[in-house]
Coordinates of C-alpha atoms and ligand atoms in Angstrom, one line a residue:
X1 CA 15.9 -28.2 -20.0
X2 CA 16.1 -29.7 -16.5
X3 CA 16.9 -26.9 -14.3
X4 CA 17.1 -27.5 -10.2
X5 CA 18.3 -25.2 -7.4
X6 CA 20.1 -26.8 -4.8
X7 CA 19.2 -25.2 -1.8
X8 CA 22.0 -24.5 1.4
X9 CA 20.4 -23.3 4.1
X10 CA 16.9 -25.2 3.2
X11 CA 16.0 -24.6 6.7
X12 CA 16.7 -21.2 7.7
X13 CA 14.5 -17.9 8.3
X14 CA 15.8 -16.4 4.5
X15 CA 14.7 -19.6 2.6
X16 CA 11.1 -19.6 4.5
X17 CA 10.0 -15.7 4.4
X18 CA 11.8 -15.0 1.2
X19 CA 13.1 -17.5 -1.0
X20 CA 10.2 -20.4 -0.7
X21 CA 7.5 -17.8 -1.9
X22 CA 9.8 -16.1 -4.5
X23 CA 10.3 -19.6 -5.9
X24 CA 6.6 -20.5 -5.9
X25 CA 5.4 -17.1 -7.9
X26 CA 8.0 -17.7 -10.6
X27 CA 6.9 -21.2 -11.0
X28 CA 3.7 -19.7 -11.4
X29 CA 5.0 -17.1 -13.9
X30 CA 6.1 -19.9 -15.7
X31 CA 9.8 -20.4 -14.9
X32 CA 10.6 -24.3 -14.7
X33 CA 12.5 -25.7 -11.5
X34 CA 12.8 -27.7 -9.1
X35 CA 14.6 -26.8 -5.4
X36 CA 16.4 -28.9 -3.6
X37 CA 16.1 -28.2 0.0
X38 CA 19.2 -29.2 2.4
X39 CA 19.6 -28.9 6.0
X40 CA 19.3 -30.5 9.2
X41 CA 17.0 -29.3 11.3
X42 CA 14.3 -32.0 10.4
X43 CA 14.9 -35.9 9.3
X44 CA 12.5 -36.0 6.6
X45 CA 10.5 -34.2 3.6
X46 CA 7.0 -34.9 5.9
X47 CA 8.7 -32.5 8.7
X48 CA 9.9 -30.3 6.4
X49 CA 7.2 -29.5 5.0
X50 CA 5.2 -29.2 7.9
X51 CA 7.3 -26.6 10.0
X52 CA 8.8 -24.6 7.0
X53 CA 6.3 -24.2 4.0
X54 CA 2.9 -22.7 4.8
X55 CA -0.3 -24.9 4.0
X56 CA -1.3 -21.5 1.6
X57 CA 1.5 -22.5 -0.8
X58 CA 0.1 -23.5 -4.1
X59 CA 0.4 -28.1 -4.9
X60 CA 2.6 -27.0 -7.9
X61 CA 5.5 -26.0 -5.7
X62 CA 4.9 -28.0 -3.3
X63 CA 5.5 -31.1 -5.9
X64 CA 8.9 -29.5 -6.8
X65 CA 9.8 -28.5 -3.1
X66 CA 12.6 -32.2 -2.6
X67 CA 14.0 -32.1 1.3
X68 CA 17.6 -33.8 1.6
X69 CA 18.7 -34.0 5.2
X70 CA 22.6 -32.6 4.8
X71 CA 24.9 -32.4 8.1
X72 CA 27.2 -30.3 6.9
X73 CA 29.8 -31.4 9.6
X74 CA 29.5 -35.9 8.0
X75 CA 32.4 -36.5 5.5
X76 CA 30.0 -38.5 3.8
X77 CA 27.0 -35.8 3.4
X78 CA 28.0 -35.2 -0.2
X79 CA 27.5 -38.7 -1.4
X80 CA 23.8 -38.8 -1.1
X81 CA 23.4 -35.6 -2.6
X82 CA 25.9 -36.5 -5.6
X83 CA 23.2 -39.3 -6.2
X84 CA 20.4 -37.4 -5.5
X85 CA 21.2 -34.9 -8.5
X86 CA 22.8 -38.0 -10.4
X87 CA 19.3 -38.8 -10.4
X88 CA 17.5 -35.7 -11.9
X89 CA 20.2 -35.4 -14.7
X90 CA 20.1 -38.9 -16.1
X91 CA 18.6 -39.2 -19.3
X92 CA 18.3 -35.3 -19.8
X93 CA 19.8 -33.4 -22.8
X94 CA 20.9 -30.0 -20.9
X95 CA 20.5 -30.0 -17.1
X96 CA 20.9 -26.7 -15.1
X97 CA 21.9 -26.3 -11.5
X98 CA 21.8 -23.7 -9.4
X99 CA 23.7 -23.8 -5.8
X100 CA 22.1 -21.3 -3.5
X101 CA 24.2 -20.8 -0.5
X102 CA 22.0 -19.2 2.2
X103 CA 24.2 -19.7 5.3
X104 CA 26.5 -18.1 7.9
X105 CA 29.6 -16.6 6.3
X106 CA 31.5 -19.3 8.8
X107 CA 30.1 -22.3 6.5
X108 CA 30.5 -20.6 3.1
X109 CA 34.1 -22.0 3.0
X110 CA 33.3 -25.7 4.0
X111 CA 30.7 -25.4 1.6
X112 CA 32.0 -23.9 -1.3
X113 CA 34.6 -27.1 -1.0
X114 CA 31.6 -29.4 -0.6
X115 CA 29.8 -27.9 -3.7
X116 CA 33.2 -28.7 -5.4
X117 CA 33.5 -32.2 -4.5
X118 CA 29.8 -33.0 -5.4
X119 CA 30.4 -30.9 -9.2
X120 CA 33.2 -32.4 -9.8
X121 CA 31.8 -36.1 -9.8
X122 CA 28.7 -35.8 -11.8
X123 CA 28.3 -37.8 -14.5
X124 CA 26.4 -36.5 -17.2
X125 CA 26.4 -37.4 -21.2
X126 CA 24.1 -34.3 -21.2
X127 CA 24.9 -29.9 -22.2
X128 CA 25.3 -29.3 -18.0
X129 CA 25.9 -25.6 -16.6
X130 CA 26.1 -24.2 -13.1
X131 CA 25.3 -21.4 -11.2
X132 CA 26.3 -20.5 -8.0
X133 CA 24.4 -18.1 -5.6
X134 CA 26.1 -16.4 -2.5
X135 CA 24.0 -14.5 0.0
X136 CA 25.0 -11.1 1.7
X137 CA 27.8 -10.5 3.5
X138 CA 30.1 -11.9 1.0
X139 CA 32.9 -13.2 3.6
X140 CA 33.3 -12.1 6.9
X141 CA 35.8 -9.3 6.5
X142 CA 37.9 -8.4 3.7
X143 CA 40.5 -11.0 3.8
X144 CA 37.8 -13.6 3.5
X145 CA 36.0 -12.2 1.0
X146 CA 39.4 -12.6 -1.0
X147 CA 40.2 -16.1 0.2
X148 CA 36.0 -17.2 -1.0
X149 CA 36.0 -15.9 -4.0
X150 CA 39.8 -17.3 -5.3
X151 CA 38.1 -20.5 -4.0
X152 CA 34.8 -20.2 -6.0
X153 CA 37.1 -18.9 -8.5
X154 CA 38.9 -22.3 -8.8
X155 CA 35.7 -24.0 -9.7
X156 CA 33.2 -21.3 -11.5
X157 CA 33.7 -18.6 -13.7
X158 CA 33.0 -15.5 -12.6
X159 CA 29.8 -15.1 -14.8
X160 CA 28.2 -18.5 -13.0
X161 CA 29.1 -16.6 -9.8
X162 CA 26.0 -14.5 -8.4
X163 CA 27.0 -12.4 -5.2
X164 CA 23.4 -11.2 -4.1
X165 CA 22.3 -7.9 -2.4
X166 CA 18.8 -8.0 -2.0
X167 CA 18.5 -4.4 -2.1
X168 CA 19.7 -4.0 -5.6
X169 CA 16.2 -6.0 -6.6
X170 CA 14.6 -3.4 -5.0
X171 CA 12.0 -1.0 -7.0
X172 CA 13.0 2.1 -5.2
X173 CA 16.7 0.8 -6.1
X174 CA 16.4 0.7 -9.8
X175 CA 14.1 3.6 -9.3
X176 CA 17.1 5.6 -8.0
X177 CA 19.0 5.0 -11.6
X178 CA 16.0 6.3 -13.4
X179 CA 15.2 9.2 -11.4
X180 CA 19.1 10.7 -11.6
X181 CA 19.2 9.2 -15.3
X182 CA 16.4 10.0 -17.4
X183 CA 15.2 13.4 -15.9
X184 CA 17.3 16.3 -17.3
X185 CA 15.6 18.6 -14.5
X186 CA 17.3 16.2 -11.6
X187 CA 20.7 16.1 -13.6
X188 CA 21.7 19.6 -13.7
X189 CA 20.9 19.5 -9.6
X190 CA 21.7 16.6 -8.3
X191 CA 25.8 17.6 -7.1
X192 CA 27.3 19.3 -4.4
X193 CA 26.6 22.6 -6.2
X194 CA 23.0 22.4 -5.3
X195 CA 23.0 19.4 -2.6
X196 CA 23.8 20.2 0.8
X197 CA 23.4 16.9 3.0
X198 CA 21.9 13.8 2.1
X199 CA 20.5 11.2 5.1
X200 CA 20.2 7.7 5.2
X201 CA 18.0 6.2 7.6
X202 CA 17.3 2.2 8.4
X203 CA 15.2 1.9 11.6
X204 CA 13.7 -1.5 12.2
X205 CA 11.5 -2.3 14.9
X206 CA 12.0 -6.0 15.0
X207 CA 15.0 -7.3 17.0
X208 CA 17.2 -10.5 16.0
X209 CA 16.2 -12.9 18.6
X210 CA 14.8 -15.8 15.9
X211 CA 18.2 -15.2 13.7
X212 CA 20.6 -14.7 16.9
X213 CA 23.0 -17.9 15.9
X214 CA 23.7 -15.9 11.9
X215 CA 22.9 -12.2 13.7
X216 CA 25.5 -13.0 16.4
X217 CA 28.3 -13.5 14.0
X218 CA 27.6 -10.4 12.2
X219 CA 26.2 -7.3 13.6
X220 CA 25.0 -4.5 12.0
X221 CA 28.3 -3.3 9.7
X222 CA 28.1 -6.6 8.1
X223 CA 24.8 -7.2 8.2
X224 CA 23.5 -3.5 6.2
X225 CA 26.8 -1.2 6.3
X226 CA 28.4 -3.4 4.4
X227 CA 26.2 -4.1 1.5
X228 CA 22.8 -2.8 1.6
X229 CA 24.0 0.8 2.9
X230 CA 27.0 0.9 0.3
X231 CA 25.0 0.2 -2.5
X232 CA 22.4 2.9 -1.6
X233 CA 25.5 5.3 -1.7
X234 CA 26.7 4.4 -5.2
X235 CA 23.3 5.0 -6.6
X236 CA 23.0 7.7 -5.1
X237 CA 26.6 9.6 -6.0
X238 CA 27.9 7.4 -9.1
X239 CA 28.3 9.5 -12.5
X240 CA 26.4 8.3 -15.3
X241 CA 27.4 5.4 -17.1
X242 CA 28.1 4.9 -20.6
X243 CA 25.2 2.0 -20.8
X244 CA 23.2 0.6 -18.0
X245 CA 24.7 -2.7 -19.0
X246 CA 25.8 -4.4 -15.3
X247 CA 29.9 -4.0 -16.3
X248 CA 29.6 -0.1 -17.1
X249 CA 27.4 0.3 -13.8
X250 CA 30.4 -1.3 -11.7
X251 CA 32.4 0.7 -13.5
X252 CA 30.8 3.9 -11.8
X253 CA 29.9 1.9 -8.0
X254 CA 33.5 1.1 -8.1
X255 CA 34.5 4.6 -8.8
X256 CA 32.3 5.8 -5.8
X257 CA 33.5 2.8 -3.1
X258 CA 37.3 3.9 -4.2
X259 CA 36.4 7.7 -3.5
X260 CA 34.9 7.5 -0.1
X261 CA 37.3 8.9 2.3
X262 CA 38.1 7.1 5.5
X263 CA 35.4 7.4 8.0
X264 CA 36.3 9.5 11.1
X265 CA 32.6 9.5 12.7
X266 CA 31.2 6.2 13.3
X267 CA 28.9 5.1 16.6
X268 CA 27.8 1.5 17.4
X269 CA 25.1 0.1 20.4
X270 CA 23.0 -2.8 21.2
X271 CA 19.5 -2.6 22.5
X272 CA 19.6 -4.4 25.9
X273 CA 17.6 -7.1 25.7
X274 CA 19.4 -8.5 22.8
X275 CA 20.0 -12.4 23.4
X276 CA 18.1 -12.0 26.5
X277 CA 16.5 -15.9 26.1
X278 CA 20.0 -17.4 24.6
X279 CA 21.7 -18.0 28.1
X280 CA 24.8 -16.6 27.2
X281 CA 26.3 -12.7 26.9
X282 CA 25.8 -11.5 23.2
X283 CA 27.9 -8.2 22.6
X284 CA 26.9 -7.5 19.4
X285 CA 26.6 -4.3 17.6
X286 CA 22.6 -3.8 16.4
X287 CA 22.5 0.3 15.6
X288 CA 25.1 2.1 14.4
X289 CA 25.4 5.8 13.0
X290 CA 28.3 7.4 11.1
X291 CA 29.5 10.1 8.8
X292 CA 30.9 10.2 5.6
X293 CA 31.8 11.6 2.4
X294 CA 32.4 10.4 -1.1
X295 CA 35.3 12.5 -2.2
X296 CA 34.5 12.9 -6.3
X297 CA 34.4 16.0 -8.4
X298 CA 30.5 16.1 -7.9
X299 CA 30.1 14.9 -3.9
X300 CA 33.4 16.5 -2.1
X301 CA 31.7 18.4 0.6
X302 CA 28.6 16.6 0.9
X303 CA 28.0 15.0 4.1
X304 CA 26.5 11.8 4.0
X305 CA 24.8 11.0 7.5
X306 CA 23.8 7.6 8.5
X307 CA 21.5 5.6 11.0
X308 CA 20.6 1.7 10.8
X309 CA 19.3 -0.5 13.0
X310 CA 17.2 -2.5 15.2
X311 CA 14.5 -2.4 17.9
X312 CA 13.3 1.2 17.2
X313 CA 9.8 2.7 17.9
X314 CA 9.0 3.3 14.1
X315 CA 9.5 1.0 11.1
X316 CA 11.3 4.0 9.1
X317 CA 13.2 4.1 5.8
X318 CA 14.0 6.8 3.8
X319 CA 16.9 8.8 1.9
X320 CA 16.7 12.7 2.4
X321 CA 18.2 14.8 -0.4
X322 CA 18.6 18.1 1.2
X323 CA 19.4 20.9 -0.8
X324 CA 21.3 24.2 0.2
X325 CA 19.1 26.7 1.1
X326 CA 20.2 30.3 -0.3
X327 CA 17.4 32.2 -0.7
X328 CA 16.7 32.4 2.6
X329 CA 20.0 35.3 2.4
X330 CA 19.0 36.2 -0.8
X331 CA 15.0 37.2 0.2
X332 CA 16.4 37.9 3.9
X333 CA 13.3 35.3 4.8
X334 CA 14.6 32.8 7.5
X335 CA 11.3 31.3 7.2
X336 CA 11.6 30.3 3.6
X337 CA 11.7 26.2 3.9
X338 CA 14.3 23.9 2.1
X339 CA 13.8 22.5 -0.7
X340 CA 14.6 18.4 -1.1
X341 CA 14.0 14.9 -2.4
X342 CA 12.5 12.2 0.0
X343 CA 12.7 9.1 -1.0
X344 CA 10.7 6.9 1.2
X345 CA 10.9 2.7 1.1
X346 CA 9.1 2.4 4.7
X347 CA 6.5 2.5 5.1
X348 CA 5.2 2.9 1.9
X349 CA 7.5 3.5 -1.5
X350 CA 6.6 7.3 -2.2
X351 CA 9.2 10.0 -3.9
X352 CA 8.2 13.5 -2.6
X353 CA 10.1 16.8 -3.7
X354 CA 9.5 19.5 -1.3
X355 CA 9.8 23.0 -2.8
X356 CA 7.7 26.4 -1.3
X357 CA 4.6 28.1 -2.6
X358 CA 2.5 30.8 -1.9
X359 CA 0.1 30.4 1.0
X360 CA -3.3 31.8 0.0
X361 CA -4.3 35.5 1.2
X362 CA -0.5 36.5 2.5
X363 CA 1.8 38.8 1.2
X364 CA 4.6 36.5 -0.1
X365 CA 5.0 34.5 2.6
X366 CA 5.7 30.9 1.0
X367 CA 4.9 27.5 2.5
X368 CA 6.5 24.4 2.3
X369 CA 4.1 21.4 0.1
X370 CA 5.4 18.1 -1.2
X371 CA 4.6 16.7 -4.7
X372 CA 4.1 13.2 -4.5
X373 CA 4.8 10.3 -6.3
X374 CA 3.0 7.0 -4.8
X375 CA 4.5 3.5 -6.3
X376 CA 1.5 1.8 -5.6
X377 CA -1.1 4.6 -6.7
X378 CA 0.3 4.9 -9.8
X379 CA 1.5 1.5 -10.6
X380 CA -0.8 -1.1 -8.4
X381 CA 0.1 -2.6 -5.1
X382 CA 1.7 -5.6 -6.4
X383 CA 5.5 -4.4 -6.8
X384 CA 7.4 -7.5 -7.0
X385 CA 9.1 -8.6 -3.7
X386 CA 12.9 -7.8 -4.0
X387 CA 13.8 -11.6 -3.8
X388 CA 11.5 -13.2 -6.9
X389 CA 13.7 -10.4 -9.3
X390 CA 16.9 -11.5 -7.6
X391 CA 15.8 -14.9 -8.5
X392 CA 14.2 -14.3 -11.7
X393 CA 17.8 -12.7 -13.1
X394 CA 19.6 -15.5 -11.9
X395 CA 17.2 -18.2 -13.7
X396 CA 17.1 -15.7 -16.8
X397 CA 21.6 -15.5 -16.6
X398 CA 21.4 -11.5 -15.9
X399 CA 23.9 -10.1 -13.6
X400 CA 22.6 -6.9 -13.5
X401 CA 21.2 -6.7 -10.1
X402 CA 24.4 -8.4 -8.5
X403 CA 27.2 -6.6 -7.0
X404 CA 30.6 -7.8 -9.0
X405 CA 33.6 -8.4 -6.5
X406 CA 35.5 -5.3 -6.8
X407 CA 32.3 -3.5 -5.3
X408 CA 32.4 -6.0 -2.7
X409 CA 36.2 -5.9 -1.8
X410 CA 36.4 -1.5 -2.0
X411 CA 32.8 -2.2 0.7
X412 CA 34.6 -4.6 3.0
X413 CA 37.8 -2.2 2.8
X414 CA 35.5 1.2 3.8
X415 CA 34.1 -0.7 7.2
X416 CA 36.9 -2.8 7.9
X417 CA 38.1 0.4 10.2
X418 CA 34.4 -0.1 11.9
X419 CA 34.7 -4.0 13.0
X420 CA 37.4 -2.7 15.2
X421 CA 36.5 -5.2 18.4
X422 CA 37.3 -2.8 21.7
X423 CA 34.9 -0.2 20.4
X424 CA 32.5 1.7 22.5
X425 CA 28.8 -0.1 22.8
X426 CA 26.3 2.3 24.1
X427 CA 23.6 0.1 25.6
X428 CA 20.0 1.4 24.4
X429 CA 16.5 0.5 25.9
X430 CA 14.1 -1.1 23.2
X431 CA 12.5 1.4 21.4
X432 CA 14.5 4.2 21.6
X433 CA 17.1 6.0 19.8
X434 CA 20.9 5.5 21.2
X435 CA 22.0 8.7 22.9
X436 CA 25.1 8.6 19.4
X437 CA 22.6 8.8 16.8
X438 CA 21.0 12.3 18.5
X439 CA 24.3 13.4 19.6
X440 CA 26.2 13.0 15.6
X441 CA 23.1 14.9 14.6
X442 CA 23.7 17.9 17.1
X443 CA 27.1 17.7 16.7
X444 CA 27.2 18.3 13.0
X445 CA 24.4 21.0 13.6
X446 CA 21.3 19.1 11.2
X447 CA 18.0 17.2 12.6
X448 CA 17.0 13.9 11.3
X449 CA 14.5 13.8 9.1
X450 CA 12.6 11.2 10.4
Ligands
LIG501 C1 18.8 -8.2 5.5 C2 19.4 -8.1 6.9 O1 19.8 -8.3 4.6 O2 18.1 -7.0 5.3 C3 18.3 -7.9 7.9 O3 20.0 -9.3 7.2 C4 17.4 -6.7 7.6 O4 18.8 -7.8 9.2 C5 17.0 -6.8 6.1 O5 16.3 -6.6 8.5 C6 16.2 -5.6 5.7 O6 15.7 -5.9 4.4 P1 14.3 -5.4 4.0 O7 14.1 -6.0 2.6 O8 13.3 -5.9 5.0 O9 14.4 -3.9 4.0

């Protein structure tokens, strides 16, 4: 089988730090492709190569790396495309392509139609299937989302369509599933009998200045809230499902999305530099902290507190499980310590459970320790990068690491109250926390974890 991804977006910063390597170590793994890069940055293949793909990368995928210069906005840009894969599928038996669109929500719809036009006009005596590939944030806002996908819809069924969240190809991700799923000891505690709080934190220290034209657009609820965020929430709340096929997963996501009450608490600020070299004032939301709750059987009660964002002192990720802390009224011990579940993504993938022990040589006075789970101690350094498993499940036809739509329209209807336009932007130097983040913590009496 001939089997070639047609790249949108051939030129932009997600096809050169992610895609482009992902593509080269499954080639390497043995998965047969070729990709099809389009943009317009550069007139030729020779350019191309030279400003996008690093000399490191291996001659195989190199050979198999095309360049198309594609201008979008010419009515004609399709035609040399059309005979560009006219090309590859003559005199093949079963051809596969794969349309990866890697581009600002504001082109998805003019190419989505362009996809169309070119699909519809290949000629082809040979066994032909499709796949189309749509990056995160599906749509703009909820009412897009709707109008893409009824569009997509019109010329791919929904199994050909791949909505990706990169996150979901994340270890710690699946590692979530496992950790709730196969460990009796974490079933019978993991609900709001036991939990108290749990605490999401995203800081980045790298700003947006190299993706301001696609950050610009966006902001921060689009950009994480939206997708990456939500999806931590479902795995972290969602009831077991009957099998972990990908449909009785959504099943349980959906469940979750649809029970998460409307959120009252929600802060948004930009660090002040932000477009500083673009010429022109850029108001966009980069940090945002909020509040809520996912009102099911299991999680009514729990709050869930959140912080994301950019330009912070400390590459930091992590998801605190805190649990409720009774014996401390039970032993009438305020120094007893609390007992939870950090999972850690940055800056290395670690699980930790804290829970107290006996210090040496004292009369029962405990002391908080952590057990440790290291992902590269105990399984080797070389965790695949989120991207090549996204990639690998599309080449393989498995759709579970993809968020289906109904995920993706309940996500867009939680945050649409939080793309509100005339909302408060707290200003925050680089490198430091906005005033919100410190002041939702106090006000909800708890201290961030990290
Ligand atoms: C992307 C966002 O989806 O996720 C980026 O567009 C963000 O702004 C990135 O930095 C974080 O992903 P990762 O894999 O680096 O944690």
């Amino acid at each position: 089988m001939k089997r070639m991804v047609i790249q949108f977006g051939g030129t932009g910063d997600l096809a050169q730090k992610k895609l482009y390597p992902a593509y080269a170590h499954l080639m390497e793994q043995g998965f047969d492709f070729t990709v099809l890069a389009l943009g317009r940055r550069f007139s030729n293949r020779k350019e191309f190569l030279a400003a996008m793909v690093s000399d490191q990368m291996p001659e195989f995928f190199l050979e198999r790396l095309q360049y198309l210069y594609y201008d979008m906005a010419d009515p004609h840009a399709t035609d040399p495309l059309r005979e560009k894969i006219n090309a590859i599928i003559d005199n093949s038996d079963e051809v596969e392509l794969i349309y990866y669109m890697a581009l600002q929500p504001s082109l998805y719809e003019e190419a989505i139609r362009q996809i169309q036009d070119v699909d519809s006009q290949l000629s082809c005596n040979c066994n032909l299937s499709k796949k189309i590939v749509v990056e995160k944030p599906f749509g703009f806002d909820l009412e897009s989302a709707q109008r893409y996908n009824t569009i997509l819809l019109k010329a791919f069924d929904d199994r050909e369509i791949y909505r990706v969240d990169h996150y979901l190809g994340k270890e710690f991700m699946q590692n979530l599933l496992i950790l709730r799923f196969h460990n009796d000891i974490i079933r019978s505690i993991w609900d709001n009998r036991s939990i108290e709080s749990i605490q999401i934190i995203f800081d980045e220290t790298h700003g947006v200045d190299q993706r301001l034209g696609f950050y610009e657009q966006i902001g921060v609820v689009r950009d994480t809230i939206q997708n990456h965020i939500m999806q931590i929430i479902t795995y972290l709340t969602m009831n077991e499902p009957a099998t972990l096929t990908p449909e009785d997963i959504a099943v349980e996501k959906v469940k979750v999305l649809r029970s998460i009450a409307p959120i009252t608490e929600f802060h948004t600020g930009r660090y002040e530099s932000l477009g500083a070299n673009s010429g022109h004032v850029v108001s966009t939301p980069t940090y945002a902290a909020l509040t809520l709750s996912v009102n099911t059987y299991y999680f009514a009660g729990v709050p869930i507190y959140i912080r994301t964002g950019k330009m912070q002192s400390d590459a930091k990720s992590l998801i605190y499980v805190k649990f409720r802390n009774t014996t401390q009224q039970v032993m009438h011990d305020t120094s007893i310590g609390e007992n939870g579940v950090i999972i850690t993504i940055h800056p290395e993938l670690t699980i930790d459970i804290s829970m107290n022990l006996k210090e040496p040589d004292t009369s029962w006075k405990s002391k908080p320790v952590r057990f440790r789970f290291n992902q590269a101690e105990t399984f080797g350094a070389n965790t695949p990068e989120a991207y090549e498993q996204i990639v690998k499940k599309i080449l393989q036809g498995d759709k579970s690491l993809f968020p289906s739509m109904r995920e993706i329209t309940e996500s867009w209807r939680i945050v649409t109250p939080m793309l509100e336009e005339d909302r408060h932007m707290e200003v925050y130097p680089v490198r430091t926390l906005p005033r919100f983040a410190t002041e939702l913590a106090k006000k909800n009496a708890f201290t961030w974890f990290a």
